[in-house]
PDB file of C-alpha atoms in Angstrom:
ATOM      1  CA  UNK D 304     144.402 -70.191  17.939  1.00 53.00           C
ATOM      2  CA  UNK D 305     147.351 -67.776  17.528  1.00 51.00           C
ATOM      3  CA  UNK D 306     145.317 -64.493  18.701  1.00 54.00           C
ATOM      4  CA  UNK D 307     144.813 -66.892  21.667  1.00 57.00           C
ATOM      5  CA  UNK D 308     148.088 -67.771  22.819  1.00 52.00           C
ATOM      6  CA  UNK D 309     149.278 -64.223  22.048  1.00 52.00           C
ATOM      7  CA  UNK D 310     147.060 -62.859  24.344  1.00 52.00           C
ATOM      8  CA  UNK D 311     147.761 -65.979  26.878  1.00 53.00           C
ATOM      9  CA  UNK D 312     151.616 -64.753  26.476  1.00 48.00           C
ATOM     10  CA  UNK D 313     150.793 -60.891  27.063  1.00 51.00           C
ATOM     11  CA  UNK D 314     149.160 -61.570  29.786  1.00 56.00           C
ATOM     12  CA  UNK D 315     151.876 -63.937  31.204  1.00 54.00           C
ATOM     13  CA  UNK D 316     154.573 -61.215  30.560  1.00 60.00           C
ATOM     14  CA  UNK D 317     152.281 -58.619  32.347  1.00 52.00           C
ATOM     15  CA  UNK D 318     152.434 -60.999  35.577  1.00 55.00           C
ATOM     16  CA  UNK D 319     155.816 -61.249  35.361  1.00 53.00           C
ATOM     17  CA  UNK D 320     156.572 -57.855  35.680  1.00 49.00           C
ATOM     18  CA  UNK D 321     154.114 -57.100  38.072  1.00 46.00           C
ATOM     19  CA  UNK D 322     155.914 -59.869  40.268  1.00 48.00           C
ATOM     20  CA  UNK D 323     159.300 -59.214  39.781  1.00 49.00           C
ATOM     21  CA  UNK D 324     159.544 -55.550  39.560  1.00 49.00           C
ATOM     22  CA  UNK D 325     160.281 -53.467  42.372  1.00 45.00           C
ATOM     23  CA  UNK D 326     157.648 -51.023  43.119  1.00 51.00           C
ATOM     24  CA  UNK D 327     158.843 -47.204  43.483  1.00 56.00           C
ATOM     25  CA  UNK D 328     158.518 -45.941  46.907  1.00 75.00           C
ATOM     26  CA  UNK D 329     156.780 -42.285  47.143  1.00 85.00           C
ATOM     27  CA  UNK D 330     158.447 -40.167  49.740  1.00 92.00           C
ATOM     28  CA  UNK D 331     156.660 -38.806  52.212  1.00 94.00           C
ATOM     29  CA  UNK D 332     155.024 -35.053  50.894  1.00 97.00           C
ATOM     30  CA  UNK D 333     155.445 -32.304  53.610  1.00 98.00           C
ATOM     31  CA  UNK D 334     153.828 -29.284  53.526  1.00 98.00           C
ATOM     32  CA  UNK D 335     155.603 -26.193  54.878  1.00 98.00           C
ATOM     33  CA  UNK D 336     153.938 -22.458  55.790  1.00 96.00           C
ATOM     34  CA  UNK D 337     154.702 -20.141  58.520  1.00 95.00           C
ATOM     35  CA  UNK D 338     153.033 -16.236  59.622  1.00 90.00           C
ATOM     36  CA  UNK D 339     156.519 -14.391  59.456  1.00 89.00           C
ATOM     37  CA  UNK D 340     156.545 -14.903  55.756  1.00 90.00           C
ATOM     38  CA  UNK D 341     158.454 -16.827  52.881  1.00 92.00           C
ATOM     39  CA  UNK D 342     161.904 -14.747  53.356  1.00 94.00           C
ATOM     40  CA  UNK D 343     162.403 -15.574  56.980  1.00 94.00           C
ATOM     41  CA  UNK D 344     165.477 -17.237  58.588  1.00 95.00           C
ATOM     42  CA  UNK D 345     163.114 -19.772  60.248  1.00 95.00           C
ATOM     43  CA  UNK D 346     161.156 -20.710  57.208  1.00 96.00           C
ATOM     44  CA  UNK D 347     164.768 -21.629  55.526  1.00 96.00           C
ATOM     45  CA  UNK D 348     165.780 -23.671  58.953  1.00 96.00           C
ATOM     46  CA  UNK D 349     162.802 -25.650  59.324  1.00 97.00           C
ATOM     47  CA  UNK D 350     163.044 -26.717  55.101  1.00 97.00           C
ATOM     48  CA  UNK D 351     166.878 -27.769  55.906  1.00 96.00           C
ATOM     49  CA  UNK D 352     165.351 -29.547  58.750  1.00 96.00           C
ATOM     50  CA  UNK D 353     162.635 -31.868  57.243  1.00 97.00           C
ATOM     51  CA  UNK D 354     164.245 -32.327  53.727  1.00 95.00           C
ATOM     52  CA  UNK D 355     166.160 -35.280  54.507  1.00 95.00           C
ATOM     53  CA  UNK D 356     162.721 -36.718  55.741  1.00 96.00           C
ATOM     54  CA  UNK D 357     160.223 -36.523  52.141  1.00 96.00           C
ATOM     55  CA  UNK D 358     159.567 -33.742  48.974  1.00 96.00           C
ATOM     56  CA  UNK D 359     158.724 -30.341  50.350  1.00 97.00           C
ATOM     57  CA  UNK D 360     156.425 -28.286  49.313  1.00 97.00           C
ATOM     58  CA  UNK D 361     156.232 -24.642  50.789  1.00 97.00           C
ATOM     59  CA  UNK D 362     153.445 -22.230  50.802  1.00 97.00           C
ATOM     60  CA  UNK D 363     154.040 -19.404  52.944  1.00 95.00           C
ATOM     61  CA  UNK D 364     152.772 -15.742  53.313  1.00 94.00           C
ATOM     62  CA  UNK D 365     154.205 -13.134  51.334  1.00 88.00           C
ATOM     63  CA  UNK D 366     154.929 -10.952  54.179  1.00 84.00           C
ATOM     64  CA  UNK D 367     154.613 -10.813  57.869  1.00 79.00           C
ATOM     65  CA  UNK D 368     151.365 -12.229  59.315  1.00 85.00           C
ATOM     66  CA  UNK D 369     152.238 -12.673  62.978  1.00 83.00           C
ATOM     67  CA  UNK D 370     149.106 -12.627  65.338  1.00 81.00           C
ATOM     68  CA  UNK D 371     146.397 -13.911  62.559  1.00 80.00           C
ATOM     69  CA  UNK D 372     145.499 -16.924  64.203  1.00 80.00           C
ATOM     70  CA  UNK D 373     142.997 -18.805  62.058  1.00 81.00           C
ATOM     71  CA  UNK D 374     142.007 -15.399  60.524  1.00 82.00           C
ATOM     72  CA  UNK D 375     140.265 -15.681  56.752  1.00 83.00           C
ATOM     73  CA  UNK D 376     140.128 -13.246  54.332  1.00 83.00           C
ATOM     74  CA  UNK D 377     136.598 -13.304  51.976  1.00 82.00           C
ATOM     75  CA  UNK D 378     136.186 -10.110  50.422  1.00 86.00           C
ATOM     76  CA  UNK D 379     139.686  -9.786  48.496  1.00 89.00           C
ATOM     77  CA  UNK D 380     140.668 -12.482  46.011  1.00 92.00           C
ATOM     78  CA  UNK D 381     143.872 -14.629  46.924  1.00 92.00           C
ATOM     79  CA  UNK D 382     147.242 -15.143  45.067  1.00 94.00           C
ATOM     80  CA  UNK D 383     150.072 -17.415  45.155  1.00 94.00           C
ATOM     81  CA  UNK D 384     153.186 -16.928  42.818  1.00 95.00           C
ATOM     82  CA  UNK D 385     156.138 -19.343  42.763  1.00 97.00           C
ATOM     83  CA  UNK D 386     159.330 -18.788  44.044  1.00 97.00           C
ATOM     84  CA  UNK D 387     161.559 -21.013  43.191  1.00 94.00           C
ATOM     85  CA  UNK D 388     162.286 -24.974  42.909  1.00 95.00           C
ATOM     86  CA  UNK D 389     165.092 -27.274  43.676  1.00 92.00           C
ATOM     87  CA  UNK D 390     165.603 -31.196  44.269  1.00 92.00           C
ATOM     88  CA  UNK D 391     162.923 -32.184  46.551  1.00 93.00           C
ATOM     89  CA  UNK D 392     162.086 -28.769  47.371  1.00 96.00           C
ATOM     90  CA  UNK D 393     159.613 -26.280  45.456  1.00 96.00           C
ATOM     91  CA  UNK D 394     158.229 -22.730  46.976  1.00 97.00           C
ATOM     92  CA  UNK D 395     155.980 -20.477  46.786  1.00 97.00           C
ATOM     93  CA  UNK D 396     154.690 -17.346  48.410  1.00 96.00           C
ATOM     94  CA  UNK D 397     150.762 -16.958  48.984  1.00 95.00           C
ATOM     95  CA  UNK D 398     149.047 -13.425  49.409  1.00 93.00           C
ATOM     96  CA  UNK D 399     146.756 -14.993  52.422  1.00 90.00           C
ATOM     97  CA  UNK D 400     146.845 -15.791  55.919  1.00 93.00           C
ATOM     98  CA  UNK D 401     148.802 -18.747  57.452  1.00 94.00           C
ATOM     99  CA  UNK D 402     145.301 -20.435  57.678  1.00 94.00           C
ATOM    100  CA  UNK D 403     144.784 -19.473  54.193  1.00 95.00           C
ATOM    101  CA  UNK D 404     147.958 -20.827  52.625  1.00 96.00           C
ATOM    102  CA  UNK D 405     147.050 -24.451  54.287  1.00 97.00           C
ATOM    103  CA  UNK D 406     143.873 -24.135  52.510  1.00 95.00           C
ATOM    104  CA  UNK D 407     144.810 -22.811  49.289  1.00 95.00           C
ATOM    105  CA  UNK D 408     148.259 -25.506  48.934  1.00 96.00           C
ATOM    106  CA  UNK D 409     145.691 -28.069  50.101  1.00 97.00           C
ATOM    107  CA  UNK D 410     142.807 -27.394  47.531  1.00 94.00           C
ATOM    108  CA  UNK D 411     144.340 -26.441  44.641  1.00 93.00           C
ATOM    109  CA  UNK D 412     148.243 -26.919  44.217  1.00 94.00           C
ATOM    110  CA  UNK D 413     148.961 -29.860  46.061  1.00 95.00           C
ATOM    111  CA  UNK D 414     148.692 -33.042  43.499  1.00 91.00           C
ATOM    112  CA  UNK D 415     148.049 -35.597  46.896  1.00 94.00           C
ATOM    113  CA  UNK D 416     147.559 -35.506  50.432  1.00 96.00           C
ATOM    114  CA  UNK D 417     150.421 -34.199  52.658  1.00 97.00           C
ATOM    115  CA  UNK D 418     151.497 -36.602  54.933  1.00 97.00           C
ATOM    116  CA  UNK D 419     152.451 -33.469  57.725  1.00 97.00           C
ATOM    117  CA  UNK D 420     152.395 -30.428  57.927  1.00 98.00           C
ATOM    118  CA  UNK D 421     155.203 -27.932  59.267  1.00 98.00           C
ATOM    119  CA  UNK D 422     154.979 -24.665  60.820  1.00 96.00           C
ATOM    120  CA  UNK D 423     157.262 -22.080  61.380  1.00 88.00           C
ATOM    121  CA  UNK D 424     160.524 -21.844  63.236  1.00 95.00           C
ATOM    122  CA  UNK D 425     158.647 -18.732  64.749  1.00 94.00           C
ATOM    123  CA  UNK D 426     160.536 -16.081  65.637  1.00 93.00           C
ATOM    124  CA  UNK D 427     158.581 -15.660  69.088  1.00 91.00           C
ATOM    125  CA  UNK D 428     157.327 -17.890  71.259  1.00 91.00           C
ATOM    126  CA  UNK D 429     153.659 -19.414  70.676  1.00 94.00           C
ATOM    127  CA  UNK D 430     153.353 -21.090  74.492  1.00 93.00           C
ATOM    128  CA  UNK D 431     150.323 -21.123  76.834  1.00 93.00           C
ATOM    129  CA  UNK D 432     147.626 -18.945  75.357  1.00 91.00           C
ATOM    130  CA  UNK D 433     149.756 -17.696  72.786  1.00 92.00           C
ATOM    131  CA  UNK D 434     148.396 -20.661  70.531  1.00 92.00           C
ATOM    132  CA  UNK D 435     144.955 -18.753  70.606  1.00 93.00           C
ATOM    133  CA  UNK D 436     146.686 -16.119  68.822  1.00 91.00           C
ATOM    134  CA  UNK D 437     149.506 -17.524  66.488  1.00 91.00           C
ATOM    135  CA  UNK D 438     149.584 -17.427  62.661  1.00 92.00           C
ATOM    136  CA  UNK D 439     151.920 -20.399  63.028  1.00 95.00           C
ATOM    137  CA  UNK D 440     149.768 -22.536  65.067  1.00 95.00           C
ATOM    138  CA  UNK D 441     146.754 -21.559  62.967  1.00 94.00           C
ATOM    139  CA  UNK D 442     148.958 -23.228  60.173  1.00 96.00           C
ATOM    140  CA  UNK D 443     149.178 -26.678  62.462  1.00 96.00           C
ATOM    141  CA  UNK D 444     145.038 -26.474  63.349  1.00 96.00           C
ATOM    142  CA  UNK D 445     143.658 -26.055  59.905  1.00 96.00           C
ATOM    143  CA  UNK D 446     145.757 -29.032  59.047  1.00 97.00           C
ATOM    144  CA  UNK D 447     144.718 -31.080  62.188  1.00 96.00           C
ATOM    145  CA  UNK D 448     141.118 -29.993  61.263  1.00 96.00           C
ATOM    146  CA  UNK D 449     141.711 -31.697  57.648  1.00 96.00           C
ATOM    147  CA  UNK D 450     142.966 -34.814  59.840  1.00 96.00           C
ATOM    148  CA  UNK D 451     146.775 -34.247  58.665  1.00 97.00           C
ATOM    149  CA  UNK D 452     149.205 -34.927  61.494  1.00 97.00           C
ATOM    150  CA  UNK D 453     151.059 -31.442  62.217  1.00 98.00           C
ATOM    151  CA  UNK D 454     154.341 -30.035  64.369  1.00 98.00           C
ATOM    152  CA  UNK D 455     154.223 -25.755  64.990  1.00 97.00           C
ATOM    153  CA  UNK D 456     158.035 -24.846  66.032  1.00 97.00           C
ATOM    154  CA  UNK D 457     158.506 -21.808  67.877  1.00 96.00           C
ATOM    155  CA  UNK D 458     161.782 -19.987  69.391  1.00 96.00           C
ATOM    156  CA  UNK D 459     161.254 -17.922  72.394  1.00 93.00           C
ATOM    157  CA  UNK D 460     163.094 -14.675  70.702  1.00 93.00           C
ATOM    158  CA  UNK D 461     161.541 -12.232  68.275  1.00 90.00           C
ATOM    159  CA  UNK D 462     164.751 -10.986  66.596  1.00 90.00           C
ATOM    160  CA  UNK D 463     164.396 -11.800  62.978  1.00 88.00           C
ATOM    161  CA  UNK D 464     168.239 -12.383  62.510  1.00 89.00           C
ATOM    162  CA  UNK D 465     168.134 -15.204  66.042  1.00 91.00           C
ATOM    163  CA  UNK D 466     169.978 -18.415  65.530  1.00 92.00           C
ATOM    164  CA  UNK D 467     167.500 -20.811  64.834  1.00 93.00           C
ATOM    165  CA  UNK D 468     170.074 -23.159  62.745  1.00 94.00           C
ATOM    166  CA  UNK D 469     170.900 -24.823  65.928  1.00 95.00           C
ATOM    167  CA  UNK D 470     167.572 -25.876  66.220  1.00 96.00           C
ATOM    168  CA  UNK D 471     167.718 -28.320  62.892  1.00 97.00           C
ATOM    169  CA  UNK D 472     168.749 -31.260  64.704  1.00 96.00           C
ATOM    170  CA  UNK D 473     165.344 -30.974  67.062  1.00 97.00           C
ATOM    171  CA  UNK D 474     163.113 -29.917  64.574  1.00 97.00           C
ATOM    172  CA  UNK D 475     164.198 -33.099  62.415  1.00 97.00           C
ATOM    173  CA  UNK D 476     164.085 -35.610  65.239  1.00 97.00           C
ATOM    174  CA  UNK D 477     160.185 -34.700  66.508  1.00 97.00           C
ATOM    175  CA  UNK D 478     159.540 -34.354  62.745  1.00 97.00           C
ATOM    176  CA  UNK D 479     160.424 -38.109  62.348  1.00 97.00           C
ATOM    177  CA  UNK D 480     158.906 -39.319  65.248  1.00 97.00           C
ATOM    178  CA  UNK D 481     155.748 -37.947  64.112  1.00 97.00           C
ATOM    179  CA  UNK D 482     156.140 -39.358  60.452  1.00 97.00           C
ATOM    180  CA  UNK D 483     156.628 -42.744  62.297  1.00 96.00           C
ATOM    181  CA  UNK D 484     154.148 -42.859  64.854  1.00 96.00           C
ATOM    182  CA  UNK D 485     151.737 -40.393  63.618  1.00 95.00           C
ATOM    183  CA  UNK D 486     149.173 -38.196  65.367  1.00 97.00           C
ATOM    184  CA  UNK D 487     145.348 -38.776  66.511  1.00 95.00           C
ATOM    185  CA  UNK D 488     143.243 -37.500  63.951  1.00 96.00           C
ATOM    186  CA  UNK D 489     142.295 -33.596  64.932  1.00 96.00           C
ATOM    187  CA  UNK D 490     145.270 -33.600  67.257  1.00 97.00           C
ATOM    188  CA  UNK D 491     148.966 -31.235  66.669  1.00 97.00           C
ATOM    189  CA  UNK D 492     152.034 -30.596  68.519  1.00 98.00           C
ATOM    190  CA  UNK D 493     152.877 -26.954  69.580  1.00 97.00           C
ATOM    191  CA  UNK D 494     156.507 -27.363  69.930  1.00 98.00           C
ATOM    192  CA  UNK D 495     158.166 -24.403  71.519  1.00 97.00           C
ATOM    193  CA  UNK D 496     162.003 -23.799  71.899  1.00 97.00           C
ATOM    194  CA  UNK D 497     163.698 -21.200  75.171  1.00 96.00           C
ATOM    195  CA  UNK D 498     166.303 -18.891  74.030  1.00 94.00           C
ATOM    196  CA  UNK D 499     169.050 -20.816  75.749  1.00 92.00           C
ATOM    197  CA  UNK D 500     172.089 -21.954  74.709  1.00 89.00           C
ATOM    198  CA  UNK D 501     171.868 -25.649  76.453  1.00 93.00           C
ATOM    199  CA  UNK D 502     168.323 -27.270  75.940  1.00 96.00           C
ATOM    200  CA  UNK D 503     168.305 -29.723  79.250  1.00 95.00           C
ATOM    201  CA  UNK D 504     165.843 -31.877  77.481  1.00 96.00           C
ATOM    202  CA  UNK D 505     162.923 -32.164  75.651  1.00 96.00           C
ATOM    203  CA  UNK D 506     159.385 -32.305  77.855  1.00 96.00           C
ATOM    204  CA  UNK D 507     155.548 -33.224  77.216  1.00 97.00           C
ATOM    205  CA  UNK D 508     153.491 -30.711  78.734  1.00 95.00           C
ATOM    206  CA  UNK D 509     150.248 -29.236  79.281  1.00 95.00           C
ATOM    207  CA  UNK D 510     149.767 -25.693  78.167  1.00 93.00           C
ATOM    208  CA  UNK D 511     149.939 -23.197  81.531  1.00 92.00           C
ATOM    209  CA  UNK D 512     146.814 -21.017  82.236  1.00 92.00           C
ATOM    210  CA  UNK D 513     148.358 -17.488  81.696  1.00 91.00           C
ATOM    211  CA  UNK D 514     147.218 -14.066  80.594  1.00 90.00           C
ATOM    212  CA  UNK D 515     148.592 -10.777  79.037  1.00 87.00           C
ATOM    213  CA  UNK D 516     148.600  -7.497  81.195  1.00 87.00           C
ATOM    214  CA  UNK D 517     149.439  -3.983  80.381  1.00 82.00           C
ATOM    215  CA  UNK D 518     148.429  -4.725  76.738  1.00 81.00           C
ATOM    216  CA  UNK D 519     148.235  -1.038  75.072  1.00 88.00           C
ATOM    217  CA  UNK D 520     151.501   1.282  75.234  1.00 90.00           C
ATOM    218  CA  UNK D 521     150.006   4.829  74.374  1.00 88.00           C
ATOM    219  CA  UNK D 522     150.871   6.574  71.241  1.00 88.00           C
ATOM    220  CA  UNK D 523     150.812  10.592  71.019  1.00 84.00           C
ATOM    221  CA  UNK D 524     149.676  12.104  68.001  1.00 81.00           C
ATOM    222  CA  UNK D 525     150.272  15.875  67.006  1.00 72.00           C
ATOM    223  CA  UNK D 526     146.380  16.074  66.282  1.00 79.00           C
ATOM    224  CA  UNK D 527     145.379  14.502  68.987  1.00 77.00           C
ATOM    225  CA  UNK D 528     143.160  11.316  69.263  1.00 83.00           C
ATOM    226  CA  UNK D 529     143.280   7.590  70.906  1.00 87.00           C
ATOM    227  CA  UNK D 530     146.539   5.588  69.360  1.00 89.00           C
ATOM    228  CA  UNK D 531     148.269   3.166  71.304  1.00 89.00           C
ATOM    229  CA  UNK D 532     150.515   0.423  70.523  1.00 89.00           C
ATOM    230  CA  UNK D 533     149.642  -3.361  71.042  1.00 85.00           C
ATOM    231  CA  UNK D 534     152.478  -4.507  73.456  1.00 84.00           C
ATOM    232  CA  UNK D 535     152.254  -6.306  77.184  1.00 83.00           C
ATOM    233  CA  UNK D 536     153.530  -8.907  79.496  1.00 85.00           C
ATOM    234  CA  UNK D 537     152.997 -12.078  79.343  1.00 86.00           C
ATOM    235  CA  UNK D 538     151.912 -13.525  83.276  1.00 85.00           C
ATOM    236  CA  UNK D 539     152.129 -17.020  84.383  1.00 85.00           C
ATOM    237  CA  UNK D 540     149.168 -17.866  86.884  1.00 87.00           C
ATOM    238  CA  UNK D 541     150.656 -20.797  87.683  1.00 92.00           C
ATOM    239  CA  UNK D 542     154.745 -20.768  87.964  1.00 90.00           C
ATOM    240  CA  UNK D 543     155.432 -23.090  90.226  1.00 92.00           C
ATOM    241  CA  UNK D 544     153.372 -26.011  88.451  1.00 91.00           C
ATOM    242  CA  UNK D 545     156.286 -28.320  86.604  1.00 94.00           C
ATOM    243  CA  UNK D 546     154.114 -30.025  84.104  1.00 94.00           C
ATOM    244  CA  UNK D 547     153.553 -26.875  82.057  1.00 95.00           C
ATOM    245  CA  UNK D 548     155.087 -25.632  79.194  1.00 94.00           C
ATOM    246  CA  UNK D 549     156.102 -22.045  80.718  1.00 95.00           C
ATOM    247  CA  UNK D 550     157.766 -24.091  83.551  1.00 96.00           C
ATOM    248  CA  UNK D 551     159.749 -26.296  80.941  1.00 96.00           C
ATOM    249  CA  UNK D 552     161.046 -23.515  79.034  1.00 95.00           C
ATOM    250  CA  UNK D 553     162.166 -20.891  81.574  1.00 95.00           C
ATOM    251  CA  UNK D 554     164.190 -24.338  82.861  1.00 96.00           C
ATOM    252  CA  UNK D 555     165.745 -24.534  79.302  1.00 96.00           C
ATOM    253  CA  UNK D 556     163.672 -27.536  78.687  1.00 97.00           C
ATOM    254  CA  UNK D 557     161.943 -27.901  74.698  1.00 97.00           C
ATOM    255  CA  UNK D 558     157.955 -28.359  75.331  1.00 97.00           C
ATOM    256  CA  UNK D 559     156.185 -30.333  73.217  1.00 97.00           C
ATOM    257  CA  UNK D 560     152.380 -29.727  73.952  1.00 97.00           C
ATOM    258  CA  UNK D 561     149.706 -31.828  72.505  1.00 97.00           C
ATOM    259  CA  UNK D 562     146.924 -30.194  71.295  1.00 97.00           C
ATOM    260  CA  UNK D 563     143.313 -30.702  70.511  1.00 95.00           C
ATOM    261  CA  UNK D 564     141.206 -28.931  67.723  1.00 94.00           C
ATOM    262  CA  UNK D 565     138.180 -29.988  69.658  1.00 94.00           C
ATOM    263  CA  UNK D 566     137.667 -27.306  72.373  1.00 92.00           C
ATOM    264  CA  UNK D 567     134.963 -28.993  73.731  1.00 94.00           C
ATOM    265  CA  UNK D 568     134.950 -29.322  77.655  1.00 94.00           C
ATOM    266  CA  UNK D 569     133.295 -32.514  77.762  1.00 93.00           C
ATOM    267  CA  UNK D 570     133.738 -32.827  81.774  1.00 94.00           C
ATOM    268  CA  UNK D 571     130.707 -29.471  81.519  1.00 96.00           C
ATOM    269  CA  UNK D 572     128.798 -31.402  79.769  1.00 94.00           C
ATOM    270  CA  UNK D 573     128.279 -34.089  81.935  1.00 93.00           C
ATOM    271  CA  UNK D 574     127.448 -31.538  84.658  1.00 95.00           C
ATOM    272  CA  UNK D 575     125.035 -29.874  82.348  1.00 95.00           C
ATOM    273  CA  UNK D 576     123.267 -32.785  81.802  1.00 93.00           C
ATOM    274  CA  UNK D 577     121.951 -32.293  85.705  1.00 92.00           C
ATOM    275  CA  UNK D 578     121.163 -28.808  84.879  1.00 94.00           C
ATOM    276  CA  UNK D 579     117.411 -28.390  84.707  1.00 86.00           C
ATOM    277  CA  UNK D 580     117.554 -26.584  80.458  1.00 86.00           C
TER     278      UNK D 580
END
């Protein structure tokens, strides 16, 4: 009879702290990487930027990796060392690709699911077809691709040392919006900032249809031989249209683009289906 009512009063006490104890709440877990590397000035911004908002967790390059898209690397093995740890904040620097430090901080040193992912501040801008070619929005796509909501920040100015501090305030208020409302599963934002010194706004856009000319700037050698330097001009084939991102920004206007991982183009394949295959 005793053994019965002490286990009747454990288990009474055990409801009564489930019920009246108030449950911890778990921050939100944001995963930060970038392609300029660990040690950049946007790396630091965009961390000051989404603290405030959840734990951090960083995994970025250990040096520059601008241009590797979604590259992989198979036939080296890959390394990640830590950097350094502080309240809600810990760091580390991964030997791999952009891509590659998604997947690595995803499969093995993440304890749970990131609720976003971060990438950049950029030093460069990554609109229009530049997100075909960007380390940092090859960090937003493999997340997308693993159905994590994702944000890719960009400044339109390649000088290492550019003020991207005064970008903070931006980078924290999309960042928030997307940890409210969330993003369609296989869907990021390219976010992408004009060097200006007055935004006039921020803008939804489409990404403009543009191409690179005058790509290769030659490079003598003494001994002769083909070297040439990988440079060109970005050209807008379509300036004039206002709902594209190249429009927003040379108006000084922040684009937000919306992008698919999907590059299916589903309208061709309805026409296909009257194709005689």
């Amino acid at each position: 009879m005793k053994s019965i009512l002490r286990i009747f009063l454990y288990f009474a006490q055990f409801t009564l702290t489930l019920l009246t104890e108030t449950p911890k709440i778990m921050r939100p877990l944001i995963l930060i990487s970038n392609d300029d590397g660990y040690q950049s000035r946007g790396l630091a911004a965009l961390i000051e930027a989404v603290r405030e908002l959840g734990d951090v967790f960083v995994v970025a390059p250990d040096g520059p990796r601008s241009g590797a898209s979604c590259s992989i690397v198979s036939d080296v093995p890959i390394s990640y060392r830590h950097i350094r740890s502080e309240e809600g904040v810990k760091v580390y620097a991964c030997s791999g690709t952009p891509c590659l430090c998604v997947k690595m901080a995803l499969d093995q040193m993440m304890m749970r699911r990131p609720d976003l992912v971060v990438a950049g501040i950029n030093h460069g801008n990554n609109a229009s077809i530049n997100v075909h070619y960007s380390g940092t929005t090859a960090v937003a796509t493999e997340a997308a691709l693993c159905g994590i909501p994702a944000v890719a920040f960009s400044l339109d100015n390649h000088d290492p040392e550019a003020d991207v501090e005064r970008l903070i305030p931006i980078c924290n208020h999309i960042t928030r919006r997307v940890l409210e409302h969330g993003l369609p599963y296989g869907s990021y934002l390219n976010v992408n900032f004009p060097d200006s010194e007055i935004f006039q706004g921020i803008r939804v856009c489409r990404m403009a249809y543009s191409r690179w000319v005058d790509e290769f700037e030659p490079c003598p050698r003494s001994r002769g031989g083909h070297y040439f330097w990988l440079t060109g001009e970005q050209v807008d084939d379509e300036p004039n249209d206002t709902t594209t991102d190249l429009w927003a920004m040379r108006h000084d206007y922040v684009a937000i683009t919306p992008i698919m991982v999907d590059p299916t183009d589903h309208n061709l394949v309805q026409q296909m289906q009257q194709w005689d295959l």
